[in-house]
PDB file of C-alpha atoms in Angstrom:
ATOM      1  CA  MET A 222     260.459  96.107  -7.113  1.00  0.00           C
ATOM      2  CA  ALA A 223     258.145  93.402  -7.360  1.00  0.00           C
ATOM      3  CA  ASN A 224     258.117  92.259  -3.518  1.00  0.00           C
ATOM      4  CA  THR A 225     257.878  95.499  -2.707  1.00  0.00           C
ATOM      5  CA  CYS A 226     254.618  97.037  -0.658  1.00  0.00           C
ATOM      6  CA  ALA A 227     252.809  99.812   0.484  1.00  0.00           C
ATOM      7  CA  TRP A 228     253.171 100.078   4.303  1.00  0.00           C
ATOM      8  CA  PHE A 229     250.388 101.285   6.276  1.00  0.00           C
ATOM      9  CA  ILE A 230     250.834 102.065   9.969  1.00  0.00           C
ATOM     10  CA  ASN A 231     247.570 102.330  11.701  1.00  0.00           C
ATOM     11  CA  LEU A 232     247.409 104.590  15.044  1.00  0.00           C
ATOM     12  CA  SER A 233     244.213 103.804  16.696  1.00  0.00           C
ATOM     13  CA  ASP A 234     242.978  99.773  17.088  1.00  0.00           C
ATOM     14  CA  ASP A 235     239.764 100.897  14.728  1.00  0.00           C
ATOM     15  CA  GLU A 236     240.899  98.416  11.248  1.00  0.00           C
ATOM     16  CA  GLY A 237     238.232 100.340   9.045  1.00  0.00           C
ATOM     17  CA  THR A 238     239.554 102.220   7.468  1.00  0.00           C
ATOM     18  CA  ALA A 239     243.207 100.637   6.856  1.00  0.00           C
ATOM     19  CA  GLN A 240     240.834  98.112   5.392  1.00  0.00           C
ATOM     20  CA  ALA A 241     238.605 100.188   3.423  1.00  0.00           C
ATOM     21  CA  ALA A 242     242.357 101.607   1.977  1.00  0.00           C
ATOM     22  CA  ALA A 243     243.824  98.724   1.279  1.00  0.00           C
ATOM     23  CA  ARG A 244     240.727  97.671  -0.539  1.00  0.00           C
ATOM     24  CA  GLN A 245     240.394 100.682  -3.371  1.00  0.00           C
ATOM     25  CA  LEU A 246     244.380  99.626  -3.568  1.00  0.00           C
ATOM     26  CA  ARG A 247     243.924  96.227  -4.225  1.00  0.00           C
ATOM     27  CA  PRO A 248     243.104  96.310  -8.072  1.00  0.00           C
ATOM     28  CA  TYR A 249     245.660  98.873  -8.720  1.00  0.00           C
ATOM     29  CA  GLY A 250     248.418  95.850  -8.131  1.00  0.00           C
ATOM     30  CA  LEU A 251     250.361  97.340  -4.509  1.00  0.00           C
ATOM     31  CA  PRO A 252     250.027  95.397  -1.628  1.00  0.00           C
ATOM     32  CA  VAL A 253     250.171  96.134   1.508  1.00  0.00           C
ATOM     33  CA  LYS A 254     251.716  94.638   4.618  1.00  0.00           C
ATOM     34  CA  GLY A 255     251.662  97.110   7.503  1.00  0.00           C
ATOM     35  CA  GLN A 256     251.547  97.238  11.470  1.00  0.00           C
ATOM     36  CA  ARG A 257     249.455  99.442  14.472  1.00  0.00           C
ATOM     37  CA  TRP A 258     251.761 101.744  16.136  1.00  0.00           C
ATOM     38  CA  PRO A 259     253.637  99.713  19.000  1.00  0.00           C
ATOM     39  CA  GLN A 260     254.889 101.596  22.083  1.00  0.00           C
ATOM     40  CA  GLY A 261     258.220 101.682  23.607  1.00  0.00           C
ATOM     41  CA  LEU A 262     261.015 102.015  21.479  1.00  0.00           C
ATOM     42  CA  SER A 263     258.697 101.405  18.200  1.00  0.00           C
ATOM     43  CA  TRP A 264     260.360 103.847  15.953  1.00  0.00           C
ATOM     44  CA  LEU A 265     263.385 101.009  15.184  1.00  0.00           C
ATOM     45  CA  ALA A 266     261.330  98.197  15.517  1.00  0.00           C
ATOM     46  CA  ALA A 267     258.932  99.105  13.235  1.00  0.00           C
ATOM     47  CA  ALA A 268     261.457  99.928  10.629  1.00  0.00           C
ATOM     48  CA  GLN A 269     263.148  97.281  11.695  1.00  0.00           C
ATOM     49  CA  GLU A 270     259.815  95.594  10.507  1.00  0.00           C
ATOM     50  CA  ALA A 271     258.592  97.154   7.255  1.00  0.00           C
ATOM     51  CA  ALA A 272     262.749  97.204   6.386  1.00  0.00           C
ATOM     52  CA  ALA A 273     261.924  93.149   5.696  1.00  0.00           C
ATOM     53  CA  ALA A 274     258.911  93.564   4.310  1.00  0.00           C
ATOM     54  CA  ASP A 275     260.736  95.964   1.504  1.00  0.00           C
ATOM     55  CA  ALA A 276     258.400  98.723   2.203  1.00  0.00           C
ATOM     56  CA  ALA A 277     258.103 101.313  -0.716  1.00  0.00           C
ATOM     57  CA  VAL A 278     255.992 103.910   0.272  1.00  0.00           C
ATOM     58  CA  ILE A 279     253.882 104.778   3.674  1.00  0.00           C
ATOM     59  CA  VAL A 280     250.754 105.273   4.427  1.00  0.00           C
ATOM     60  CA  LEU A 281     250.550 106.433   7.787  1.00  0.00           C
ATOM     61  CA  ILE A 282     246.694 105.928   9.307  1.00  0.00           C
ATOM     62  CA  GLY A 283     244.625 107.870  12.034  1.00  0.00           C
ATOM     63  CA  SER A 284     243.537 110.977  13.648  1.00  0.00           C
ATOM     64  CA  ALA A 285     244.777 114.655  12.774  1.00  0.00           C
ATOM     65  CA  GLN A 286     245.343 114.977  16.466  1.00  0.00           C
ATOM     66  CA  ARG A 287     247.809 111.660  16.895  1.00  0.00           C
ATOM     67  CA  PHE A 288     249.478 113.002  14.446  1.00  0.00           C
ATOM     68  CA  ALA A 289     249.931 115.955  15.849  1.00  0.00           C
ATOM     69  CA  ASP A 290     251.584 115.033  19.152  1.00  0.00           C
ATOM     70  CA  PRO A 291     255.256 116.024  19.159  1.00  0.00           C
ATOM     71  CA  GLY A 292     256.619 112.865  20.807  1.00  0.00           C
ATOM     72  CA  LEU A 293     254.601 110.155  18.195  1.00  0.00           C
ATOM     73  CA  ARG A 294     256.561 113.013  15.449  1.00  0.00           C
ATOM     74  CA  ARG A 295     259.404 112.244  16.705  1.00  0.00           C
ATOM     75  CA  ASP A 296     259.197 108.568  16.741  1.00  0.00           C
ATOM     76  CA  LEU A 297     258.427 109.031  12.717  1.00  0.00           C
ATOM     77  CA  ALA A 298     260.278 110.697  12.062  1.00  0.00           C
ATOM     78  CA  LEU A 299     262.858 108.621  13.325  1.00  0.00           C
ATOM     79  CA  PHE A 300     261.387 105.791  11.461  1.00  0.00           C
ATOM     80  CA  ARG A 301     261.089 107.649   8.618  1.00  0.00           C
ATOM     81  CA  LEU A 302     265.450 108.022   8.400  1.00  0.00           C
ATOM     82  CA  MET A 303     266.062 104.806  10.037  1.00  0.00           C
ATOM     83  CA  LEU A 304     263.911 103.180   7.140  1.00  0.00           C
ATOM     84  CA  HIS A 305     265.420 105.752   3.896  1.00  0.00           C
ATOM     85  CA  SER A 306     269.153 104.161   5.084  1.00  0.00           C
ATOM     86  CA  ARG A 307     268.114 100.531   4.978  1.00  0.00           C
ATOM     87  CA  ALA A 308     266.602 100.651   2.099  1.00  0.00           C
ATOM     88  CA  GLY A 309     269.426 102.728   0.706  1.00  0.00           C
ATOM     89  CA  ARG A 310     266.628 105.019  -1.953  1.00  0.00           C
ATOM     90  CA  PRO A 311     263.623 107.525  -0.046  1.00  0.00           C
ATOM     91  CA  LEU A 312     260.662 106.231   0.637  1.00  0.00           C
ATOM     92  CA  ASN A 313     257.535 108.662   0.299  1.00  0.00           C
ATOM     93  CA  GLY A 314     254.791 109.101   3.102  1.00  0.00           C
ATOM     94  CA  PHE A 315     251.950 109.337   2.368  1.00  0.00           C
ATOM     95  CA  THR A 316     248.759 110.262   5.595  1.00  0.00           C
ATOM     96  CA  LEU A 317     245.263 108.820   5.930  1.00  0.00           C
ATOM     97  CA  LEU A 318     243.728 111.130   8.229  1.00  0.00           C
ATOM     98  CA  SER A 319     240.360 112.450  10.353  1.00  0.00           C
ATOM     99  CA  GLY A 320     239.321 115.537  12.087  1.00  0.00           C
ATOM    100  CA  GLU A 321     241.126 118.838  11.935  1.00  0.00           C
ATOM    101  CA  PRO A 322     244.198 119.272  13.777  1.00  0.00           C
ATOM    102  CA  PRO A 323     245.171 121.164  15.859  1.00  0.00           C
ATOM    103  CA  SER A 324     245.969 125.482  15.910  1.00  0.00           C
ATOM    104  CA  ALA A 325     249.350 125.835  14.349  1.00  0.00           C
ATOM    105  CA  THR A 326     249.589 129.027  17.104  1.00  0.00           C
ATOM    106  CA  GLY A 327     253.148 128.514  18.132  1.00  0.00           C
ATOM    107  CA  ARG A 328     253.666 125.778  16.182  1.00  0.00           C
ATOM    108  CA  LYS A 329     257.933 125.984  14.678  1.00  0.00           C
ATOM    109  CA  THR A 330     258.185 126.853  11.618  1.00  0.00           C
ATOM    110  CA  GLU A 331     261.875 125.159  10.888  1.00  0.00           C
ATOM    111  CA  LEU A 332     262.379 122.505   8.266  1.00  0.00           C
ATOM    112  CA  SER A 333     260.630 118.599   9.576  1.00  0.00           C
ATOM    113  CA  VAL A 334     261.651 115.725   8.445  1.00  0.00           C
ATOM    114  CA  LEU A 335     258.088 114.511   8.172  1.00  0.00           C
ATOM    115  CA  ASP A 336     257.019 118.274   5.789  1.00  0.00           C
ATOM    116  CA  ASP A 337     255.861 116.328   2.617  1.00  0.00           C
ATOM    117  CA  TRP A 338     254.318 113.470   4.440  1.00  0.00           C
ATOM    118  CA  GLU A 339     251.188 113.916   2.032  1.00  0.00           C
ATOM    119  CA  PRO A 340     247.428 114.070   2.869  1.00  0.00           C
ATOM    120  CA  LEU A 341     245.212 111.596   0.233  1.00  0.00           C
ATOM    121  CA  SER A 342     242.570 112.487  -2.093  1.00  0.00           C
ATOM    122  CA  GLY A 343     241.636 112.124  -5.486  1.00  0.00           C
ATOM    123  CA  ASN A 344     242.705 109.687  -7.456  1.00  0.00           C
ATOM    124  CA  TRP A 345     245.393 108.780  -4.776  1.00  0.00           C
ATOM    125  CA  PRO A 346     245.752 104.734  -5.071  1.00  0.00           C
ATOM    126  CA  ALA A 347     247.316 105.741  -9.081  1.00  0.00           C
ATOM    127  CA  LYS A 348     249.503 108.356  -7.231  1.00  0.00           C
ATOM    128  CA  LEU A 349     250.692 105.747  -4.611  1.00  0.00           C
ATOM    129  CA  VAL A 350     251.738 103.478  -6.741  1.00  0.00           C
ATOM    130  CA  ALA A 351     253.778 106.182  -9.392  1.00  0.00           C
ATOM    131  CA  ARG A 352     255.291 107.027  -5.862  1.00  0.00           C
ATOM    132  CA  ALA A 353     256.429 103.292  -4.935  1.00  0.00           C
ATOM    133  CA  HIS A 354     258.192 102.938  -8.437  1.00  0.00           C
ATOM    134  CA  ALA A 355     259.707 106.420  -8.130  1.00  0.00           C
ATOM    135  CA  PRO A 356     260.027 108.062  -5.340  1.00  0.00           C
ATOM    136  CA  ILE A 357     261.075 111.898  -5.256  1.00  0.00           C
ATOM    137  CA  ALA A 358     263.972 112.543  -2.800  1.00  0.00           C
ATOM    138  CA  PRO A 359     263.376 114.971  -0.050  1.00  0.00           C
ATOM    139  CA  ALA A 360     263.750 119.036  -0.231  1.00  0.00           C
ATOM    140  CA  TRP A 361     265.814 119.037   2.846  1.00  0.00           C
ATOM    141  CA  PRO A 362     269.395 121.013   1.848  1.00  0.00           C
ATOM    142  CA  VAL A 363     271.527 118.586   3.543  1.00  0.00           C
ATOM    143  CA  GLN A 364     272.189 114.539   3.436  1.00  0.00           C
ATOM    144  CA  LEU A 365     270.501 112.908   6.136  1.00  0.00           C
ATOM    145  CA  GLY A 366     270.006 108.981   7.440  1.00  0.00           C
ATOM    146  CA  LEU A 367     270.234 107.013  10.661  1.00  0.00           C
ATOM    147  CA  HIS A 368     271.641 104.467  12.039  1.00  0.00           C
ATOM    148  CA  ALA A 369     270.504 102.229  15.070  1.00  0.00           C
ATOM    149  CA  HIS A 370     271.105  98.904  16.169  1.00  0.00           C
ATOM    150  CA  GLU A 371     270.361  97.557  20.308  1.00  0.00           C
ATOM    151  CA  ARG A 372     274.370  97.250  20.426  1.00  0.00           C
ATOM    152  CA  LEU A 373     275.646  99.781  18.901  1.00  0.00           C
ATOM    153  CA  GLY A 374     273.479 102.745  19.560  1.00  0.00           C
ATOM    154  CA  VAL A 375     271.530 105.149  16.908  1.00  0.00           C
ATOM    155  CA  TRP A 376     273.918 107.267  15.073  1.00  0.00           C
ATOM    156  CA  LEU A 377     273.070 110.483  12.419  1.00  0.00           C
ATOM    157  CA  GLU A 378     274.585 109.869   9.494  1.00  0.00           C
ATOM    158  CA  THR A 379     274.487 113.782   7.823  1.00  0.00           C
ATOM    159  CA  HIS A 380     276.443 115.477   4.784  1.00  0.00           C
ATOM    160  CA  PRO A 381     275.921 119.245   5.227  1.00  0.00           C
ATOM    161  CA  HIS A 382     276.232 119.890   1.066  1.00  0.00           C
ATOM    162  CA  ALA A 383     274.558 117.532  -0.254  1.00  0.00           C
ATOM    163  CA  GLY A 384     276.133 116.415  -3.001  1.00  0.00           C
ATOM    164  CA  GLY A 385     279.186 118.343  -2.813  1.00  0.00           C
ATOM    165  CA  THR A 386     282.615 118.723  -0.641  1.00  0.00           C
ATOM    166  CA  THR A 387     282.978 120.545   2.328  1.00  0.00           C
ATOM    167  CA  ASP A 388     286.131 120.702   4.705  1.00  0.00           C
ATOM    168  CA  GLY A 389     284.297 120.520   7.363  1.00  0.00           C
ATOM    169  CA  ALA A 390     281.087 119.317   8.668  1.00  0.00           C
ATOM    170  CA  LEU A 391     279.214 119.793  12.686  1.00  0.00           C
ATOM    171  CA  VAL A 392     276.362 118.282  14.391  1.00  0.00           C
ATOM    172  CA  GLY A 393     274.165 120.336  17.332  1.00  0.00           C
ATOM    173  CA  VAL A 394     271.272 118.506  18.993  1.00  0.00           C
ATOM    174  CA  SER A 395     268.523 120.282  21.485  1.00  0.00           C
ATOM    175  CA  GLY A 396     265.772 118.380  23.117  1.00  0.00           C
ATOM    176  CA  HIS A 397     265.081 116.175  25.829  1.00  0.00           C
ATOM    177  CA  GLY A 398     268.744 116.241  27.436  1.00  0.00           C
ATOM    178  CA  ALA A 399     270.133 114.446  24.381  1.00  0.00           C
ATOM    179  CA  LYS A 400     273.903 114.563  24.192  1.00  0.00           C
ATOM    180  CA  ILE A 401     276.350 113.051  21.209  1.00  0.00           C
ATOM    181  CA  ASP A 402     278.799 111.163  22.173  1.00  0.00           C
ATOM    182  CA  PHE A 403     281.116 109.455  19.697  1.00  0.00           C
ATOM    183  CA  HIS A 404     281.837 110.708  16.100  1.00  0.00           C
ATOM    184  CA  ALA A 405     283.663 109.891  12.688  1.00  0.00           C
ATOM    185  CA  VAL A 406     283.980 110.003   8.861  1.00  0.00           C
ATOM    186  CA  GLY A 407     283.756 107.037   6.363  1.00  0.00           C
ATOM    187  CA  PRO A 408     281.831 106.284   4.269  1.00  0.00           C
ATOM    188  CA  LYS A 409     278.293 106.911   2.560  1.00  0.00           C
ATOM    189  CA  GLY A 410     275.439 104.242   3.729  1.00  0.00           C
ATOM    190  CA  GLY A 411     277.021 102.253   6.593  1.00  0.00           C
ATOM    191  CA  LEU A 412     279.365 102.963  10.312  1.00  0.00           C
ATOM    192  CA  PRO A 413     283.155 103.359   9.454  1.00  0.00           C
ATOM    193  CA  ALA A 414     285.162 100.833  10.598  1.00  0.00           C
ATOM    194  CA  ALA A 415     287.713 102.979  11.420  1.00  0.00           C
ATOM    195  CA  THR A 416     287.676 106.926  10.855  1.00  0.00           C
ATOM    196  CA  ASP A 417     290.952 109.205  10.947  1.00  0.00           C
ATOM    197  CA  ASN A 418     289.733 112.332  13.067  1.00  0.00           C
ATOM    198  CA  GLN A 419     291.145 115.922  12.645  1.00  0.00           C
ATOM    199  CA  TYR A 420     290.804 118.664  14.331  1.00  0.00           C
ATOM    200  CA  GLU A 421     287.493 118.579  16.905  1.00  0.00           C
ATOM    201  CA  ILE A 422     285.291 119.721  18.756  1.00  0.00           C
ATOM    202  CA  LYS A 423     283.466 118.581  21.365  1.00  0.00           C
ATOM    203  CA  GLY A 424     280.619 119.295  23.867  1.00  0.00           C
ATOM    204  CA  LEU A 425     280.103 123.817  22.011  1.00  0.00           C
ATOM    205  CA  GLN A 426     277.492 125.292  23.265  1.00  0.00           C
ATOM    206  CA  PHE A 427     275.632 128.198  20.876  1.00  0.00           C
ATOM    207  CA  THR A 428     272.394 129.755  20.105  1.00  0.00           C
ATOM    208  CA  ALA A 429     270.308 129.356  16.926  1.00  0.00           C
ATOM    209  CA  ALA A 430     266.804 130.615  16.034  1.00  0.00           C
ATOM    210  CA  GLY A 431     266.175 131.040  20.200  1.00  0.00           C
ATOM    211  CA  THR A 432     267.143 127.179  20.709  1.00  0.00           C
ATOM    212  CA  ALA A 433     269.995 126.057  22.379  1.00  0.00           C
ATOM    213  CA  PHE A 434     271.912 123.245  21.328  1.00  0.00           C
ATOM    214  CA  GLU A 435     275.202 121.423  21.511  1.00  0.00           C
ATOM    215  CA  ALA A 436     276.947 119.865  18.673  1.00  0.00           C
ATOM    216  CA  TRP A 437     280.006 117.904  18.021  1.00  0.00           C
ATOM    217  CA  GLY A 438     282.346 118.410  15.307  1.00  0.00           C
ATOM    218  CA  LEU A 439     285.122 117.136  12.720  1.00  0.00           C
ATOM    219  CA  ARG A 440     287.959 119.482  10.220  1.00  0.00           C
ATOM    220  CA  ASN A 441     287.831 116.782   7.793  1.00  0.00           C
ATOM    221  CA  PRO A 442     287.417 116.893   4.548  1.00  0.00           C
ATOM    222  CA  ILE A 443     284.434 115.101   3.378  1.00  0.00           C
ATOM    223  CA  THR A 444     283.678 114.657  -0.440  1.00  0.00           C
ATOM    224  CA  PRO A 445     280.077 113.396  -1.657  1.00  0.00           C
ATOM    225  CA  ASP A 446     280.502 109.732  -1.037  1.00  0.00           C
ATOM    226  CA  GLU A 447     281.954 110.468   2.503  1.00  0.00           C
ATOM    227  CA  ARG A 448     279.635 111.056   5.422  1.00  0.00           C
ATOM    228  CA  TYR A 449     279.759 112.951   9.037  1.00  0.00           C
ATOM    229  CA  TYR A 450     277.956 110.542  11.410  1.00  0.00           C
ATOM    230  CA  VAL A 451     277.691 111.303  15.276  1.00  0.00           C
ATOM    231  CA  ARG A 452     276.193 108.685  17.704  1.00  0.00           C
ATOM    232  CA  LEU A 453     272.934 109.703  19.947  1.00  0.00           C
ATOM    233  CA  GLU A 454     272.250 109.696  23.190  1.00  0.00           C
ATOM    234  CA  GLY A 455     268.607 109.926  23.446  1.00  0.00           C
ATOM    235  CA  ASP A 456     266.077 111.672  20.995  1.00  0.00           C
ATOM    236  CA  PRO A 457     266.671 115.133  20.062  1.00  0.00           C
ATOM    237  CA  ASP A 458     263.985 117.650  19.112  1.00  0.00           C
ATOM    238  CA  LEU A 459     265.878 119.285  16.850  1.00  0.00           C
ATOM    239  CA  ILE A 460     268.695 118.812  15.237  1.00  0.00           C
ATOM    240  CA  ALA A 461     271.370 121.561  14.426  1.00  0.00           C
ATOM    241  CA  LEU A 462     273.418 120.752  10.697  1.00  0.00           C
ATOM    242  CA  GLY A 463     276.721 122.569   9.622  1.00  0.00           C
ATOM    243  CA  THR A 464     280.394 123.158   8.606  1.00  0.00           C
ATOM    244  CA  LEU A 465     283.644 123.960  10.252  1.00  0.00           C
ATOM    245  CA  PRO A 466     286.363 125.079   7.667  1.00  0.00           C
ATOM    246  CA  ASP A 467     288.309 126.956   9.941  1.00  0.00           C
ATOM    247  CA  GLY A 468     287.693 125.108  13.169  1.00  0.00           C
ATOM    248  CA  GLU A 469     285.020 127.773  13.543  1.00  0.00           C
ATOM    249  CA  LEU A 470     280.458 127.155  13.627  1.00  0.00           C
ATOM    250  CA  GLN A 471     279.391 128.299  10.219  1.00  0.00           C
ATOM    251  CA  ASP A 472     276.041 129.689   8.947  1.00  0.00           C
ATOM    252  CA  VAL A 473     273.716 125.590  10.054  1.00  0.00           C
ATOM    253  CA  THR A 474     270.583 124.077   8.602  1.00  0.00           C
ATOM    254  CA  LEU A 475     267.820 123.499  11.594  1.00  0.00           C
ATOM    255  CA  ILE A 476     265.798 120.166  11.294  1.00  0.00           C
ATOM    256  CA  ARG A 477     262.955 119.207  13.529  1.00  0.00           C
ATOM    257  CA  LEU A 478     262.708 115.545  13.956  1.00  0.00           C
ATOM    258  CA  GLY A 479     259.027 115.229  13.483  1.00  0.00           C
TER     259      GLY A 479
END
């Protein structure tokens, strides 16, 4: 962990808050690196840059109103999943936000990839250093990862039962016209070179919690050291993760990207 750093993401043009936070952290011996959040395919470029810097913990700086933007949160969720996959370990996120967040009226209640990003308060530099060396794994009931390549596309890496074996897997996507166009089973941590797809379903449509999904699934045995990979077209708002033990849709876990 000698070369790791705290990775600051600044959402605004004002550098003052980020600079002040960096000064507070300096006596604790954890270097600060970071970026101003870029535009375009920002999450991919941001994750590649943070991974190259060996980021060990994330600090998001900006306004609460900006952090509530669904598009930004979706990008940050993809950034987080890809960075976790590149690092091979969880990275905890923290927020240093100004202003009041928008009203919670009508806000979605599904699990979110960003649910456990904590606001900074009190003696936060000590907590940041502790989490950089001993991160807390996300409490999602499933395994999640992301692999993105300019040539190979964006792949979601999943296992519907964290730490267990399952007789099948299914991923559904919803929002922004997102679709799945390829799937495979292989070792965790990277895209498989080959796959033996057994009973498979493509383009299954179903509704869960009032949301329409389009899903693909395989009835392959998946061990704790294997993962189900699906290639995504578009950036979904919501993903549904479940199993296909008898070739039929079972209960699903809904997770919001954002």
